[in-house]
mmCIF file of C-alpha atoms in Angstrom:
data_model
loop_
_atom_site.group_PDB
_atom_site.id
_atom_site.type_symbol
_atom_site.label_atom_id
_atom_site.label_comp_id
_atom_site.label_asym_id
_atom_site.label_seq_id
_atom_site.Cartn_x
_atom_site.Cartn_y
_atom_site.Cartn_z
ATOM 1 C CA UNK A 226 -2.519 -33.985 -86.279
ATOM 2 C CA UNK A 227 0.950 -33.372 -84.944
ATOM 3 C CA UNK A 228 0.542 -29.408 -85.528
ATOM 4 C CA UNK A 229 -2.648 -29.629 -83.197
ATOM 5 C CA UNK A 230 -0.999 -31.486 -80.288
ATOM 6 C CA UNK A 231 1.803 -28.910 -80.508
ATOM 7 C CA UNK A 232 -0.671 -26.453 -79.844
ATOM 8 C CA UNK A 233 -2.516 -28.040 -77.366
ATOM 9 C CA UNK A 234 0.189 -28.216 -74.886
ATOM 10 C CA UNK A 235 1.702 -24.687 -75.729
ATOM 11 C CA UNK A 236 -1.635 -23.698 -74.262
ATOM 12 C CA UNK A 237 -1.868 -26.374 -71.194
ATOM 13 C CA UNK A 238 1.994 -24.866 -70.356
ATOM 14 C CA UNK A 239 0.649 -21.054 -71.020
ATOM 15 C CA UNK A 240 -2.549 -21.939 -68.590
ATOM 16 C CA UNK A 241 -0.510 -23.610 -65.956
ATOM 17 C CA UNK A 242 1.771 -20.277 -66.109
ATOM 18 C CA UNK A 243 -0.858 -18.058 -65.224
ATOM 19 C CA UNK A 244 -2.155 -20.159 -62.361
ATOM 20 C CA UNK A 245 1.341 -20.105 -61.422
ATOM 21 C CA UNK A 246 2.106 -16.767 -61.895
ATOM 22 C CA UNK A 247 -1.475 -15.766 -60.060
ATOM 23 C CA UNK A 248 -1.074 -17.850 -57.054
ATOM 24 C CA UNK A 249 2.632 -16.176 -56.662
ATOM 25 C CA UNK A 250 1.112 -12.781 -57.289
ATOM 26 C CA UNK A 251 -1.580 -13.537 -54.749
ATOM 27 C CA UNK A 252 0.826 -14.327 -52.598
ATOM 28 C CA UNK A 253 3.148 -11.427 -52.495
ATOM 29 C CA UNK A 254 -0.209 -8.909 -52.452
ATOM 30 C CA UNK A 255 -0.979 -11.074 -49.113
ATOM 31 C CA UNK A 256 3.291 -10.562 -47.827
ATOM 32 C CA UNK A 257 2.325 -7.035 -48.446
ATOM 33 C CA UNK A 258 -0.858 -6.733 -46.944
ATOM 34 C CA UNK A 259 0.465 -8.654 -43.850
ATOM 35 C CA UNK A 260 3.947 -6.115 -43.453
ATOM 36 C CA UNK A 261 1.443 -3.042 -43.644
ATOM 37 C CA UNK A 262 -0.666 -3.840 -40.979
ATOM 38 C CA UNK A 263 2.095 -4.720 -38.709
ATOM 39 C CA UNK A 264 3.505 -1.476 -39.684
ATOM 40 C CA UNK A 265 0.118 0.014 -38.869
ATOM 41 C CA UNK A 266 0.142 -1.292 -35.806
ATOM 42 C CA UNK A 267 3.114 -0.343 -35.103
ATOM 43 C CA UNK A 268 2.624 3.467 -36.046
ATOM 44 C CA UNK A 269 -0.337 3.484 -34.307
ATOM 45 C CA UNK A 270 1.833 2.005 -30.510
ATOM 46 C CA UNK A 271 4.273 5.402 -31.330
ATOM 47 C CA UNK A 272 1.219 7.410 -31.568
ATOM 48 C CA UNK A 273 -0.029 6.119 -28.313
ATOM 49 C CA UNK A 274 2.833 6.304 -26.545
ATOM 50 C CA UNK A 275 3.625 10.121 -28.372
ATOM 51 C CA UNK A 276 0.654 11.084 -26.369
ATOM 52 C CA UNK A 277 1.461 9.475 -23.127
ATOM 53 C CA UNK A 278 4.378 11.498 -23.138
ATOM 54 C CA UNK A 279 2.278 14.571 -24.385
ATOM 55 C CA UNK A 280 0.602 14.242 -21.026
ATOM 56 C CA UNK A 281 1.375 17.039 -18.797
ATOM 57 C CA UNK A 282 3.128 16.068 -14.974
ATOM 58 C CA UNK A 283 -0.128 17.887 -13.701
ATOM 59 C CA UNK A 284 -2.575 15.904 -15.952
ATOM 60 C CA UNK A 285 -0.746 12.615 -15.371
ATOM 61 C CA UNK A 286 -1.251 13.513 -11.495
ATOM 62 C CA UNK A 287 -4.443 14.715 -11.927
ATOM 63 C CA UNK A 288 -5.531 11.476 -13.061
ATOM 64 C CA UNK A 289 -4.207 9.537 -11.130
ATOM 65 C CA UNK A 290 -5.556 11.389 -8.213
ATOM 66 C CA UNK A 291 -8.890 10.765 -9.319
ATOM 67 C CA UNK A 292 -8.100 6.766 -9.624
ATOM 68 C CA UNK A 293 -7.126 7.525 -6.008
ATOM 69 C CA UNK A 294 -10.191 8.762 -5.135
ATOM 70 C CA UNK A 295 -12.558 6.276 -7.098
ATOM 71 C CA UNK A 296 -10.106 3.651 -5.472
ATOM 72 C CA UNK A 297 -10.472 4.896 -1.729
ATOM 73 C CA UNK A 298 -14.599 5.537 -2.498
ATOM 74 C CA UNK A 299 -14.576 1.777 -3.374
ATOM 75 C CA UNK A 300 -12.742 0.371 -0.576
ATOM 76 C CA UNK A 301 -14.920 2.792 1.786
ATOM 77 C CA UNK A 302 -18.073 0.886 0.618
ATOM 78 C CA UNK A 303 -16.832 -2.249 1.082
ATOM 79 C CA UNK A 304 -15.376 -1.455 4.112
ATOM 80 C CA UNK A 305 -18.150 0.405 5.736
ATOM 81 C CA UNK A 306 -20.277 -2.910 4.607
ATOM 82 C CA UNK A 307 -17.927 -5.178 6.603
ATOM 83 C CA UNK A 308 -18.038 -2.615 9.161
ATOM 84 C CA UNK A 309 -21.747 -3.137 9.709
ATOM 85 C CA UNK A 310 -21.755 -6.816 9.472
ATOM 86 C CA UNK A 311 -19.188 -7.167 12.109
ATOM 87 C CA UNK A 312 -21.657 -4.825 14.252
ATOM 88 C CA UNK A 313 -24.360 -6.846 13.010
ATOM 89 C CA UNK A 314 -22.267 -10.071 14.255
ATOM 90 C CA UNK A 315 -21.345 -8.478 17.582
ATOM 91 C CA UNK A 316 -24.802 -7.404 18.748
ATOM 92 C CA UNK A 317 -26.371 -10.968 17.471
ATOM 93 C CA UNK A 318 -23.862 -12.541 19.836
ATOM 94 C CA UNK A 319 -24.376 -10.577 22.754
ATOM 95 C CA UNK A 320 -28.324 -10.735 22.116
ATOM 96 C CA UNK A 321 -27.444 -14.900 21.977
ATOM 97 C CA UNK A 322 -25.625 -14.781 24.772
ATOM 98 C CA UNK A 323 -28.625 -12.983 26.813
ATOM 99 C CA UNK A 324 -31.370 -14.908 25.375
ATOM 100 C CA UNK A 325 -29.262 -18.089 26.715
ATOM 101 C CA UNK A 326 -29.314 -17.573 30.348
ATOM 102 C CA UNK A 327 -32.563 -16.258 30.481
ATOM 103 C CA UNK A 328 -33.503 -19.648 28.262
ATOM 104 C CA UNK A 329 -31.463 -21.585 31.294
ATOM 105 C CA UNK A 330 -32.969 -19.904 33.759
ATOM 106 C CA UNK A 331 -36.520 -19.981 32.638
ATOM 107 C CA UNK A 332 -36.013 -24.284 32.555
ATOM 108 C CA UNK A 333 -34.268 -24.242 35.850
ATOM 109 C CA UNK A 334 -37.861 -22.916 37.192
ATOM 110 C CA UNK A 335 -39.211 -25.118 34.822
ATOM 111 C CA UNK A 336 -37.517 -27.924 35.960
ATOM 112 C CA UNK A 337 -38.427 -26.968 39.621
ATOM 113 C CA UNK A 338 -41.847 -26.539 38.889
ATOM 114 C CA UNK A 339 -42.231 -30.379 37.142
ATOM 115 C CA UNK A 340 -40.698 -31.981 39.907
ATOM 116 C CA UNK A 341 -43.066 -30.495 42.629
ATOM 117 C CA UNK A 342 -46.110 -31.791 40.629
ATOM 118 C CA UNK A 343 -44.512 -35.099 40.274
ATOM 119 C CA UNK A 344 -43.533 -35.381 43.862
ATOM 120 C CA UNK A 345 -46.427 -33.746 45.197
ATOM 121 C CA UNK A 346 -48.945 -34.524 42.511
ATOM 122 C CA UNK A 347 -51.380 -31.874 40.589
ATOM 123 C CA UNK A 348 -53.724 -29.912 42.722
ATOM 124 C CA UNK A 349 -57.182 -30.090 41.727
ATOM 125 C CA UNK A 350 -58.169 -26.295 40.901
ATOM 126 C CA UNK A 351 -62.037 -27.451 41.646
ATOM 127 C CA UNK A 352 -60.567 -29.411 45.330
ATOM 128 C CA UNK A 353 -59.496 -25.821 45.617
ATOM 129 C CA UNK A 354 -62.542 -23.287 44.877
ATOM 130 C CA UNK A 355 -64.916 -26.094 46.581
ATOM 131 C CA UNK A 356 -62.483 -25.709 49.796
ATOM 132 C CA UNK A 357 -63.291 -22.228 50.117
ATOM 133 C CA UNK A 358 -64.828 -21.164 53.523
ATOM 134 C CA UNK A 359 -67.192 -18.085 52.284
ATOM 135 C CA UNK A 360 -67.645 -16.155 49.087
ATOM 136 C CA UNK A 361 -64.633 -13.803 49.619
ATOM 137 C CA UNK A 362 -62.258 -17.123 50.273
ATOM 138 C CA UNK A 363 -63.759 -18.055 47.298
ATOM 139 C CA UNK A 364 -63.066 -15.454 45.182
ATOM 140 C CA UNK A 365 -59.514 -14.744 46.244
ATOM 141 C CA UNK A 366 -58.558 -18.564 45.203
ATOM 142 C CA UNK A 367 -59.877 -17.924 41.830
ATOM 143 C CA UNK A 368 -57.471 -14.984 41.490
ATOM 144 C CA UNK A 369 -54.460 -17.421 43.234
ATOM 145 C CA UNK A 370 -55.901 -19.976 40.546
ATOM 146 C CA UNK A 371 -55.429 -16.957 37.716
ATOM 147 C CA UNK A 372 -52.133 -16.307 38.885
ATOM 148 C CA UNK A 373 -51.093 -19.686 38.684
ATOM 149 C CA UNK A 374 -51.903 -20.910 35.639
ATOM 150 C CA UNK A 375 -50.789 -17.310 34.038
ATOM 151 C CA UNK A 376 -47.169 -18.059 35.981
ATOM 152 C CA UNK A 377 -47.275 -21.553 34.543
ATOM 153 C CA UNK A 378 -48.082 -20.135 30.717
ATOM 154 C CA UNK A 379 -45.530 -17.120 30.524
ATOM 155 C CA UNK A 380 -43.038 -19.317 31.935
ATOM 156 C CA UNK A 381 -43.835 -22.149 28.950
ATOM 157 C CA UNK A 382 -44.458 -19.126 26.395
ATOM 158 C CA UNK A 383 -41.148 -17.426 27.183
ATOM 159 C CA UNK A 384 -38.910 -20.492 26.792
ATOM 160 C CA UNK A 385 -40.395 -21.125 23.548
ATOM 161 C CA UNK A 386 -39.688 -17.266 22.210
ATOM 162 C CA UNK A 387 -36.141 -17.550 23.409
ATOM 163 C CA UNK A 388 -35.829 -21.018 21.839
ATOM 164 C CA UNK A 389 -36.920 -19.326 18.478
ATOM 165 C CA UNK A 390 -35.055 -16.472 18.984
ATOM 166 C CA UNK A 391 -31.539 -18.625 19.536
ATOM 167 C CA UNK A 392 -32.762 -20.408 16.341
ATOM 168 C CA UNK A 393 -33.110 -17.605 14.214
ATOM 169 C CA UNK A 394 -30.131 -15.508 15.721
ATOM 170 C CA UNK A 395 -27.979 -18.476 15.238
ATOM 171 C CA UNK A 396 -29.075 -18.618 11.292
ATOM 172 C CA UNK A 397 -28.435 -14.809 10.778
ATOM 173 C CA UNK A 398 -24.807 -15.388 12.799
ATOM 174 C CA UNK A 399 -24.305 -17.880 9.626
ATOM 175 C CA UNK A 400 -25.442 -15.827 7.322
ATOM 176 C CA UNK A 401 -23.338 -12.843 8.587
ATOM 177 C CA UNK A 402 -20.242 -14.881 8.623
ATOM 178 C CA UNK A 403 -20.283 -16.125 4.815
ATOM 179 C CA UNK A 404 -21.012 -12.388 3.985
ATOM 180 C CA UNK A 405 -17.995 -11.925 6.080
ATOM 181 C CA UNK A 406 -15.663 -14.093 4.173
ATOM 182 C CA UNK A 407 -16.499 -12.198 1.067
ATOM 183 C CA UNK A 408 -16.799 -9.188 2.048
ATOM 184 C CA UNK A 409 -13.320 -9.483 3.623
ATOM 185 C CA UNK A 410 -12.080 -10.695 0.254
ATOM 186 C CA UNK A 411 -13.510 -7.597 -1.504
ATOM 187 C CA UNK A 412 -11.736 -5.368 0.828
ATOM 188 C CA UNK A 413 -8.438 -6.725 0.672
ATOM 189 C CA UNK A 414 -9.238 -6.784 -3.279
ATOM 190 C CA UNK A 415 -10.093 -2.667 -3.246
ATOM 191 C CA UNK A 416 -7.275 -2.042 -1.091
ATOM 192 C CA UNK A 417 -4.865 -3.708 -2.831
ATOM 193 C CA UNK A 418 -6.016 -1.482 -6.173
ATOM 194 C CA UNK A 419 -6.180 1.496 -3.887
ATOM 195 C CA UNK A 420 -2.306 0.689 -2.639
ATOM 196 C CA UNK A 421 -1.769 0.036 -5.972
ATOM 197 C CA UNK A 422 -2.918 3.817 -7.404
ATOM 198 C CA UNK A 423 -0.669 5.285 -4.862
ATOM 199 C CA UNK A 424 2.065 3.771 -5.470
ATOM 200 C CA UNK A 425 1.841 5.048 -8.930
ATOM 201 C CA UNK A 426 1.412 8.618 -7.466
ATOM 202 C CA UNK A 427 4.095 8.363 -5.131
ATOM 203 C CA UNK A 428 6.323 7.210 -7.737
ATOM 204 C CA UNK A 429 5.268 10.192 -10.371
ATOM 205 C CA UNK A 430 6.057 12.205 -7.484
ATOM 206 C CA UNK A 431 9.488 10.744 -6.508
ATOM 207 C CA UNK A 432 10.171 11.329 -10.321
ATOM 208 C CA UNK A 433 8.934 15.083 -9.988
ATOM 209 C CA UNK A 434 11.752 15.368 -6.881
ATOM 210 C CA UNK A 435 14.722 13.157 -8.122
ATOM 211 C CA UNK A 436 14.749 13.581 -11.808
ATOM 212 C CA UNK A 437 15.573 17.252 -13.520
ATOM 213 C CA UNK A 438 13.670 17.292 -16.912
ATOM 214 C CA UNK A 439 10.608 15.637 -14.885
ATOM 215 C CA UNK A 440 10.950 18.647 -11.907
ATOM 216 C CA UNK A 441 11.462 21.086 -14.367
ATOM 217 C CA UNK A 442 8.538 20.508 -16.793
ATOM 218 C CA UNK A 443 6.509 20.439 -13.459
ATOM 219 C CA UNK A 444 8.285 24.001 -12.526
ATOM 220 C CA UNK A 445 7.012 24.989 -15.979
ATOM 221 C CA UNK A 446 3.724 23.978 -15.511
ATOM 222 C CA UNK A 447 3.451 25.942 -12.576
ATOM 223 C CA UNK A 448 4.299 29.127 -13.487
ATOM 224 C CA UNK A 449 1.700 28.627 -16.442
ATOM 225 C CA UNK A 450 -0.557 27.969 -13.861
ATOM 226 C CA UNK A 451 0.532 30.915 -12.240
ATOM 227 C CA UNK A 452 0.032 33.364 -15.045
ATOM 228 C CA UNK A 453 -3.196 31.332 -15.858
ATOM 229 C CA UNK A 454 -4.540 32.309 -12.014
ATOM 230 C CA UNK A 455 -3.547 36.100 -12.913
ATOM 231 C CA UNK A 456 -5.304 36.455 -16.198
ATOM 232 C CA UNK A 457 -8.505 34.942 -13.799
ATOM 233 C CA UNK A 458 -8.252 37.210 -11.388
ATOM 234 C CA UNK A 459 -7.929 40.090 -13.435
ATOM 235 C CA UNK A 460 -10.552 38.921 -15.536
ATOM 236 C CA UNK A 461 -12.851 38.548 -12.609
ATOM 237 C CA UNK A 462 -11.728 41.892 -11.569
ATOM 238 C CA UNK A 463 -12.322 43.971 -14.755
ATOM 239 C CA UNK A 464 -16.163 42.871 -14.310
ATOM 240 C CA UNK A 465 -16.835 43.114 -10.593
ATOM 241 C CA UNK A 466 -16.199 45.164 -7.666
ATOM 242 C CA UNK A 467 -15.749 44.008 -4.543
ATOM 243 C CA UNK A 468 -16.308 46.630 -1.276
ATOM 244 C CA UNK A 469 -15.787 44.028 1.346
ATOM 245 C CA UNK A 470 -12.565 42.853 3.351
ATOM 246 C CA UNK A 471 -9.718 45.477 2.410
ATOM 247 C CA UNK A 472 -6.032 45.245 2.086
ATOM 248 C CA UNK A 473 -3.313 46.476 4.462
ATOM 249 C CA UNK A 474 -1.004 44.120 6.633
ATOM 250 C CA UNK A 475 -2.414 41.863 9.457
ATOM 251 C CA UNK A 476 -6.054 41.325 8.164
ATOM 252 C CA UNK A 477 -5.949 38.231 7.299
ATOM 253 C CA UNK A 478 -6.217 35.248 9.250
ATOM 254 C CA UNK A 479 -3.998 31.632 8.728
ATOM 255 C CA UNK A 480 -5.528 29.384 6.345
ATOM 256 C CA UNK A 481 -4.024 26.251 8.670
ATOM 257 C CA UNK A 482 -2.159 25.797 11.500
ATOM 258 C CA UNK A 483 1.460 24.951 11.278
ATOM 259 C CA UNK A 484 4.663 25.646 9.911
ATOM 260 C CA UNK A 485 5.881 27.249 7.019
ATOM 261 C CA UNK A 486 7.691 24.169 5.093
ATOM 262 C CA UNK A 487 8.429 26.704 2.068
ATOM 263 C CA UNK A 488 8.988 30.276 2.010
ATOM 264 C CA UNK A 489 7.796 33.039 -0.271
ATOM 265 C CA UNK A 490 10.235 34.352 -3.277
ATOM 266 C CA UNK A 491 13.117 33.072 -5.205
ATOM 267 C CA UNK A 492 15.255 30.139 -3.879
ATOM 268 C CA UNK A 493 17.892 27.572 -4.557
ATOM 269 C CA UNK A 494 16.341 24.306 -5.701
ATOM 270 C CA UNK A 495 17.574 21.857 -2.845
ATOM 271 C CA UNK A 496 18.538 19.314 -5.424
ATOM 272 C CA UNK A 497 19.993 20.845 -8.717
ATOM 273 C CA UNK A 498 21.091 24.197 -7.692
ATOM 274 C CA UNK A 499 19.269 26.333 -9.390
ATOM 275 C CA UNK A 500 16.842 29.324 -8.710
ATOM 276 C CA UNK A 501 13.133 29.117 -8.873
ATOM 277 C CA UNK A 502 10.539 30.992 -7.727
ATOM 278 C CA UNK A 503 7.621 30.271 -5.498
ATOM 279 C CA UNK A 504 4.872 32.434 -5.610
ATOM 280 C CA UNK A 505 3.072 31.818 -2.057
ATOM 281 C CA UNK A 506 4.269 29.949 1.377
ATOM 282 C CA UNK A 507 3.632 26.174 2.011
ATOM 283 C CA UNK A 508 2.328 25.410 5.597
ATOM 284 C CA UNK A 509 2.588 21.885 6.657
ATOM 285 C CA UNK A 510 -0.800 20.537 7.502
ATOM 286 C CA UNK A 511 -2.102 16.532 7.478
ATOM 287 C CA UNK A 512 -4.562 15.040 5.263
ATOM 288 C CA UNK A 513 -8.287 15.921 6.238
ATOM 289 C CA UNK A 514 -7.628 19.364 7.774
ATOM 290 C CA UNK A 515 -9.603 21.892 7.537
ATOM 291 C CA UNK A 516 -8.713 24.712 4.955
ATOM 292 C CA UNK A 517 -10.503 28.424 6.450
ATOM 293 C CA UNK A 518 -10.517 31.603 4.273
ATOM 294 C CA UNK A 519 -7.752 33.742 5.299
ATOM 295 C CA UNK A 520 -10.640 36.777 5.031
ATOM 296 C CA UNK A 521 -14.052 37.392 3.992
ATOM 297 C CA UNK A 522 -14.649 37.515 0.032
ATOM 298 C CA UNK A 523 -16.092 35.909 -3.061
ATOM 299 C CA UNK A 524 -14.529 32.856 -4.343
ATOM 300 C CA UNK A 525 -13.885 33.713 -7.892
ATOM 301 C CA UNK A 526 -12.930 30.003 -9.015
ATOM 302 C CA UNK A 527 -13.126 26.303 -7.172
ATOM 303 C CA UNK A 528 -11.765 23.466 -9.063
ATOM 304 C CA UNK A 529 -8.935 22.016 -10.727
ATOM 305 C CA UNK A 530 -5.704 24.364 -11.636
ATOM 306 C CA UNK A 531 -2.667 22.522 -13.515
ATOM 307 C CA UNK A 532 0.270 22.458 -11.297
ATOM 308 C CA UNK A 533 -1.934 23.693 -8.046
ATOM 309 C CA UNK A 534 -4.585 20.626 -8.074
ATOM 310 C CA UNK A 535 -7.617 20.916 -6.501
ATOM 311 C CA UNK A 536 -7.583 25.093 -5.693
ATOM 312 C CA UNK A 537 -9.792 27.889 -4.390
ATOM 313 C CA UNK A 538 -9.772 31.754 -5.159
ATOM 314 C CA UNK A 539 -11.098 34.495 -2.819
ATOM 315 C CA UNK A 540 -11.218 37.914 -4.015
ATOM 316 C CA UNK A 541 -11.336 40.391 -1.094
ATOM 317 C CA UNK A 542 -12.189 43.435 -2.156
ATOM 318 C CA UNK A 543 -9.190 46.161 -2.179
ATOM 319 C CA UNK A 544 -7.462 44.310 -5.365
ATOM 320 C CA UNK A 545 -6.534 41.875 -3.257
ATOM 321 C CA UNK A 546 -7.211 38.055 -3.559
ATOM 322 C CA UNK A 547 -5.839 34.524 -1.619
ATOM 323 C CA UNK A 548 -5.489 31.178 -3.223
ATOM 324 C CA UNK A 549 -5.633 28.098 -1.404
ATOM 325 C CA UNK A 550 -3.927 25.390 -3.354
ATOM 326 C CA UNK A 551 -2.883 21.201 -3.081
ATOM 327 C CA UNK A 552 -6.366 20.547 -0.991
ATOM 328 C CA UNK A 553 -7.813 17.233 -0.845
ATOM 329 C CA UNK A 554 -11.349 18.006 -1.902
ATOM 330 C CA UNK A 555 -13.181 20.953 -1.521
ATOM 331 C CA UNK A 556 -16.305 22.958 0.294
ATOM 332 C CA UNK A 557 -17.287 25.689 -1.725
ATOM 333 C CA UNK A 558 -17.916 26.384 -5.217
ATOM 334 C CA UNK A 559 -17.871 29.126 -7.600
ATOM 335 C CA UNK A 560 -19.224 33.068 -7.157
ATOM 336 C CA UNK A 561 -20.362 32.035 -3.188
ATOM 337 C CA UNK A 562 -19.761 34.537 -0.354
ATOM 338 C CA UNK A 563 -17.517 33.244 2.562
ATOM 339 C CA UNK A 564 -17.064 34.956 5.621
ATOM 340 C CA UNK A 565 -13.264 35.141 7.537
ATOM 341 C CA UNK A 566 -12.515 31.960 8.793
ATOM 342 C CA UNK A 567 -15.017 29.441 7.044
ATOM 343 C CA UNK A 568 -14.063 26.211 5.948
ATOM 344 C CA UNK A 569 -13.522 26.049 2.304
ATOM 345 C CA UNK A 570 -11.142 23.188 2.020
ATOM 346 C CA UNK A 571 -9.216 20.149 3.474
ATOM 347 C CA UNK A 572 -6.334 19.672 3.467
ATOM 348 C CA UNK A 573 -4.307 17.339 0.527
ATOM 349 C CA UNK A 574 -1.546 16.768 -1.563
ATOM 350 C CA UNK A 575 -3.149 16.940 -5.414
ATOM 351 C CA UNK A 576 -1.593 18.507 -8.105
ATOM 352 C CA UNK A 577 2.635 18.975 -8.428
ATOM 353 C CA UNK A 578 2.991 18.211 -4.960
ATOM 354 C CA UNK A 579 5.273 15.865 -2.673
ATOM 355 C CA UNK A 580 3.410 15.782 0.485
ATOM 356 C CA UNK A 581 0.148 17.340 2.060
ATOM 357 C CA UNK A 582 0.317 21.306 2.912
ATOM 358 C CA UNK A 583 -1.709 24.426 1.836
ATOM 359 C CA UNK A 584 -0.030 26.171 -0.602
ATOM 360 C CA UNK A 585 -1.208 29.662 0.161
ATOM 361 C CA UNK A 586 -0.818 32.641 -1.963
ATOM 362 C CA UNK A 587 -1.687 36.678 -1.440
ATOM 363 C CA UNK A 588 -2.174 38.316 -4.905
ATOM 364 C CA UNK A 589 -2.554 42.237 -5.329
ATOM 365 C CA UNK A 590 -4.127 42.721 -8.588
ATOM 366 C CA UNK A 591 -3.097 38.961 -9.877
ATOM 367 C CA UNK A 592 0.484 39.767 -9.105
ATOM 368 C CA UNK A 593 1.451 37.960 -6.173
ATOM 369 C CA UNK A 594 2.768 39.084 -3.289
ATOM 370 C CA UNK A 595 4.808 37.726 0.613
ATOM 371 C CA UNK A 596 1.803 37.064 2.257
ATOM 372 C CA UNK A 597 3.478 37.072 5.554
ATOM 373 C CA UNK A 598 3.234 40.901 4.732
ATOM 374 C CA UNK A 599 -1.066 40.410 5.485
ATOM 375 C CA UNK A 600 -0.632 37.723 8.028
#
């Protein structure tokens, strides 16, 4: 009896061990479990922010240009909507104000008309006709009779209208004016987004000017860009023939009016010192100006170039071609014929750029050129 109790609670202890031991065991698989997700997590934030700084200046530019636009497109609607209903507002006023007087003056004559009959007393229409000395008398106090009675019933029928019409122009002026309130909430809403997207550009861009590894990735990415608009045009070139335009000095026309903020060829960075080159002239333009082609040609590309933003590219026949960079939006597209002078841009500031201009650019068989030498 005593050798079976003995083994009856070696095997209670040996159980309760291996709960024990389990529920420790279960434990430290869950410790484990928990550090590897956080260092999951965690390996997946330095992947994220690996790419983020993978991002190239032009791409982080590029997008937030296009928050820009999305931003200003947004405000514009909203805008253009409180716009209309301030119109809408104005004109229902000024129709109120109109309708009004001639309301005031319609029961002034009225007014003057109810106090003759009550002074004076109705006149009998039949006293009238039976008054009448011959047929002709007769018939000419039916028409006064006519004539009355119309006056009497445009007069009553025209102060009712204008009574409706101050009733229902006076519900649409409070209907207008609640869509006012929220429609002037939206578009402080959009423009405070829209404020905010630039001020993310402008400080990308401050960062491209004051800081040297920022400037000089962008200085990088531009001279890719540069090679990458050579092996286009030569590509372009190698397939098609162009008889048009020509090349020599003085046929081209400026692409915008104004000064030249930044020369062609190498130059001394103003900042660090150091010599870069810049493969076309910047001319100082404003937002919204138009971009014309410097001669007549085909553009070979329209669209987005790292480094040069939004860009077009004219060939002009006689291996030479013009590119048109930093615009705003755009007004032609790819493999369409523009004549000298035609609008094929407005002005901007998109891509590596620190204010709007048209970065303009002559290229003689991709390789660019002064173009103050074809001016």
């Amino acid at each position: 009896m005593l050798f079976h109790k003995r083994i009856c609670h070696i095997l209670i202890t040996f159980l309760i061990t291996i709960c024990l031991t389990d529920s420790v065991f279960a434990e430290s698989l869950q410790d484990k479990l928990d550090t590897l997700k956080q260092q999951a997590t965690s390996k997946q934030t330095e992947i994220n922010s690996a790419k983020s700084k993978e991002m190239t200046v032009s791409e982080q530019l590029r997008s937030i240009a296009e928050q820009v636009d999305n931003a200003t497109t947004a405000y514009n609607d909203v805008k253009n909507q409180l716009d209309g209903t301030n119109k809408k507002i104005n004109d229902n006023e000024i129709l109120l104000k109109q309708t009004q007087q001639n309301l005031d003056k319609r029961e002034k004559i009225l007014g003057k008309r109810l106090r003759d009959i009550y002074m004076h007393g109705q006149i009998s229409y039949i006293d009238v006709l039976v008054g009448a000395n011959n047929f002709s008398d007769f018939l000419t106090r039916i028409d006064l009779i006519k004539r009355i009675i119309k006056y009497d019933y445009d007069l009553i029928s025209g102060i009712l209208q204008e009574k409706q019409t101050i009733t229902n122009t006076q519900k649409d002026l409070e209907t207008e004016h609640a869509k006012i309130e929220k429609l002037t909430q939206a578009a402080k809403e959009k423009a405070d987004i829209l404020q905010n997207k630039k001020d993310q550009q402008q400080a990308l861009l401050n960062k491209v000017k004051n800081d040297r590894q920022t400037a000089e990735q962008a200085y990088d990415e531009i001279m890719a860009a540069s090679r990458q608009v050579e092996q286009m045009i030569l590509a372009y070139t190698s397939s098609n023939s162009d008889d048009y335009s020509g090349s020599g000095s003085g046929q081209f026309i400026w692409p915008i009016s104004g000064p030249i903020t930044s020369p062609f060829g190498w130059r001394i960075h103003p900042i660090y010192g150091t010599r870069i080159f810049h493969s076309g002239i910047d001319i100082g333009g404003d937002y919204g100006m138009p971009i014309h082609a410097a001669a007549a040609g085909t553009v070979i590309y329209a669209g987005w170039i790292s480094g040069y933003g939004n860009a077009v590219i004219i060939s002009h026949g006689g291996d030479l071609q013009t590119l048109y960079g930093h615009n705003q939006s755009l007004n032609v597209s790819e493999g369409q014929y523009v004549s000298q002078g035609q609008v094929i841009a407005y002005c901007g500031s998109t891509g590596n750029s620190t204010g709007p201009h048209c970065h303009f650019e002559v290229r003689k068989n991709g390789e660019p050129v002064n173009p103050l030498n074809y001016l």
